Amino acid sequence: MVEFISYGRQSIDGEDIQAVVDTLRSPYLTQGPKVAEFEQAVADYVGVKYAVSFCNGTAALHGACSAAGIGEGDEVITSPITFAASANCVRYVGGTVVFADIDATTYNIDPTEIRKNITAKTKAIIPVDFTGQPVDIDEIMTIAKEHNLVVIEDGAHSLGATYKGRKVGTTADMTMFSFHPVKPVTTAEGGIIVTDNEEYYKKMLQFRSHGIEQVPYSPEKGGWYYEMTDLGYNYRMTDLQAALGVSQLKKLDTFIAKRQELAEHYNQALVNVEGIKIPQQLANTKSGWHLYMIQLEHANRKEVFNAMRAANIGVHVHYIPVYWHPYYRDLGYERGLCPVAEAWYEKALTLPLHPGITQENMNFIIEKLETTIHD
Ligand SMILES: *Cc1c(COP(=O)(O)O)cnc(C)c1O
């Protein structure tokens, strides 16, 4: 029996370990020089002015929603095919989530469906670069400008991916990247918002640290003086995490190249297999290939899933439509809301894809999949 092949996992080497150990021996464990260095490195990599790190990607989305001024009575449009955090962040600030259906080719939110769901209450759009494939951000920004909306791109899957030659993170008002271990690079837990907007940047710095504002030194007030001017949170990243992030970021392009190579191998092996639809890419985009997802056109998905798992192949399904979860169901969202997404979900299967997958793993997965669906 082969060792369990997970759908995604971190790639950590000796250099990464040394970076964390060095920080453990330094005077700072949290919010020291490594946090600032990591933020600068991400901002430089993406090509934006500002980056604000958080303890995880979900906290980062919360910070972005707060900075955008989303609150009670505001509607925010997102995709139903995403991790729950893309929608939950709207709920944290009291907003209402509106789910717009996906495009049947890219599985990303369909800009036409965004337009259909805009009302006088719409405040923002949270498009998700699902599987690492960038959304049609130019079209989404055009819609946002027409209706004066804020765009917070959920790039949890897409750090390093490009759209028309531009890096994800350079176009939306704010873009979130996650550093959870399965994501393109990791800090264990961690997240970041990149933006060119100074006002959002300042608001998020305050938000992630109790709402405290550093005030200029005044001799009357004393050197210890600071002010808490808003209700914030303790959502800070540690220097240990940031040290790992700095080291990991150097390998991002190599990781993506490896993911692209593996995805290409899957594509070639599966393109002519009856009953499997391989993922399609939008012209002018380069996916980060966070996930490799196929559609099982005829086979029983649960049977295929179970057979693959029995062979120690960590297939998965991303994602259950968010509004099917009991929390959202109880808020009144009903099945049938996004028919394209629901039909897509029923046939979806994630195959293992990460830089540690070997040629041998690949051949084993492909062979097992072919025999299983034709059983
Ligand atoms: C992972 C993920 C998040 C949340 O990131 P965390 O760092 O795990 O909090 C948000 N959106 C999507 C699409 C994700 O995959």
PDB file of N, CA and C and ligand atoms in Angstrom, residues 56-58 61 82-83 85-86 128 154 156-157 176 178 180 183 190 319, ligand 1:
ATOM      1  N   ASN A  56      -4.345  34.873  10.216  1.00  0.00           N
ATOM      2  CA  ASN A  56      -4.803  33.902   9.208  1.00  0.00           C
ATOM      3  C   ASN A  56      -5.565  34.657   8.114  1.00  0.00           C
ATOM      4  N   GLY A  57      -5.882  33.954   7.048  1.00  0.00           N
ATOM      5  CA  GLY A  57      -6.545  34.592   5.911  1.00  0.00           C
ATOM      6  C   GLY A  57      -7.957  35.056   6.233  1.00  0.00           C
ATOM      7  N   THR A  58      -8.626  34.333   7.109  1.00  0.00           N
ATOM      8  CA  THR A  58      -9.989  34.692   7.485  1.00  0.00           C
ATOM      9  C   THR A  58     -10.002  36.021   8.246  1.00  0.00           C
ATOM     10  N   LEU A  61      -9.544  38.769   5.757  1.00  0.00           N
ATOM     11  CA  LEU A  61     -10.798  39.125   5.070  1.00  0.00           C
ATOM     12  C   LEU A  61     -11.696  39.962   5.981  1.00  0.00           C
ATOM     13  N   THR A  82     -16.705  28.218  -2.843  1.00  0.00           N
ATOM     14  CA  THR A  82     -15.533  28.740  -2.152  1.00  0.00           C
ATOM     15  C   THR A  82     -15.533  28.188  -0.739  1.00  0.00           C
ATOM     16  N   PHE A  83     -14.435  28.440  -0.038  1.00  0.00           N
ATOM     17  CA  PHE A  83     -14.397  28.103   1.381  1.00  0.00           C
ATOM     18  C   PHE A  83     -15.301  29.108   2.108  1.00  0.00           C
ATOM     19  N   ALA A  85     -15.130  30.974   4.506  1.00  0.00           N
ATOM     20  CA  ALA A  85     -14.583  32.248   4.988  1.00  0.00           C
ATOM     21  C   ALA A  85     -14.871  33.426   4.052  1.00  0.00           C
ATOM     22  N   SER A  86     -14.965  33.164   2.735  1.00  0.00           N
ATOM     23  CA  SER A  86     -15.229  34.246   1.773  1.00  0.00           C
ATOM     24  C   SER A  86     -16.583  34.900   2.039  1.00  0.00           C
ATOM     25  N   VAL A 128     -13.581  35.188  -5.992  1.00  0.00           N
ATOM     26  CA  VAL A 128     -12.617  34.194  -5.496  1.00  0.00           C
ATOM     27  C   VAL A 128     -11.886  33.566  -6.689  1.00  0.00           C
ATOM     28  N   ASP A 154     -10.569  37.460  -3.169  1.00  0.00           N
ATOM     29  CA  ASP A 154     -10.103  36.359  -2.324  1.00  0.00           C
ATOM     30  C   ASP A 154      -9.108  35.560  -3.154  1.00  0.00           C
ATOM     31  N   ALA A 156      -6.846  33.480  -1.941  1.00  0.00           N
ATOM     32  CA  ALA A 156      -6.286  32.418  -1.083  1.00  0.00           C
ATOM     33  C   ALA A 156      -5.613  31.322  -1.915  1.00  0.00           C
ATOM     34  N   HIS A 157      -6.116  31.114  -3.160  1.00  0.00           N
ATOM     35  CA  HIS A 157      -5.572  30.047  -4.006  1.00  0.00           C
ATOM     36  C   HIS A 157      -4.572  30.574  -5.039  1.00  0.00           C
ATOM     37  N   MET A 176      -6.733  39.379  -0.752  1.00  0.00           N
ATOM     38  CA  MET A 176      -6.295  38.546   0.379  1.00  0.00           C
ATOM     39  C   MET A 176      -5.528  37.323  -0.125  1.00  0.00           C
ATOM     40  N   SER A 178      -3.796  33.684   1.575  1.00  0.00           N
ATOM     41  CA  SER A 178      -3.736  32.852   2.778  1.00  0.00           C
ATOM     42  C   SER A 178      -2.440  32.044   2.768  1.00  0.00           C
ATOM     43  N   HIS A 180      -2.126  29.255   4.878  1.00  0.00           N
ATOM     44  CA  HIS A 180      -2.430  27.949   5.461  1.00  0.00           C
ATOM     45  C   HIS A 180      -1.550  26.899   4.749  1.00  0.00           C
ATOM     46  N   LYS A 183      -1.895  26.037   1.045  1.00  0.00           N
ATOM     47  CA  LYS A 183      -1.907  27.146   0.078  1.00  0.00           C
ATOM     48  C   LYS A 183      -0.534  27.298  -0.612  1.00  0.00           C
ATOM     49  N   GLY A 190      -1.782  31.986   8.668  1.00  0.00           N
ATOM     50  CA  GLY A 190      -1.356  33.324   8.261  1.00  0.00           C
ATOM     51  C   GLY A 190      -2.147  33.821   7.076  1.00  0.00           C
ATOM     52  N   TYR A 319     -15.995  22.906  -3.500  1.00  0.00           N
ATOM     53  CA  TYR A 319     -16.452  22.934  -2.123  1.00  0.00           C
ATOM     54  C   TYR A 319     -17.942  22.633  -2.118  1.00  0.00           C
TER      55      TYR A 319
HETATM   56  C1  LIG B   1      -8.037  29.023   2.877  1.00  0.00           C
HETATM   57  C2  LIG B   1      -9.079  29.950   2.373  1.00  0.00           C
HETATM   58  C3  LIG B   1      -9.517  31.073   3.093  1.00  0.00           C
HETATM   59  C4  LIG B   1      -9.147  31.328   4.525  1.00  0.00           C
HETATM   60  O1  LIG B   1      -7.835  31.285   4.809  1.00  0.00           O
HETATM   61  P1  LIG B   1      -7.292  30.846   6.274  1.00  0.00           P
HETATM   62  O2  LIG B   1      -5.884  31.332   6.221  1.00  0.00           O
HETATM   63  O3  LIG B   1      -7.395  29.358   6.326  1.00  0.00           O
HETATM   64  O4  LIG B   1      -8.117  31.518   7.292  1.00  0.00           O
HETATM   65  C5  LIG B   1     -10.406  31.932   2.495  1.00  0.00           C
HETATM   66  N1  LIG B   1     -10.855  31.713   1.262  1.00  0.00           N
HETATM   67  C6  LIG B   1     -10.488  30.632   0.532  1.00  0.00           C
HETATM   68  C7  LIG B   1     -11.032  30.458  -0.841  1.00  0.00           C
HETATM   69  C8  LIG B   1      -9.605  29.716   1.074  1.00  0.00           C
HETATM   70  O5  LIG B   1      -9.257  28.638   0.370  1.00  0.00           O
END
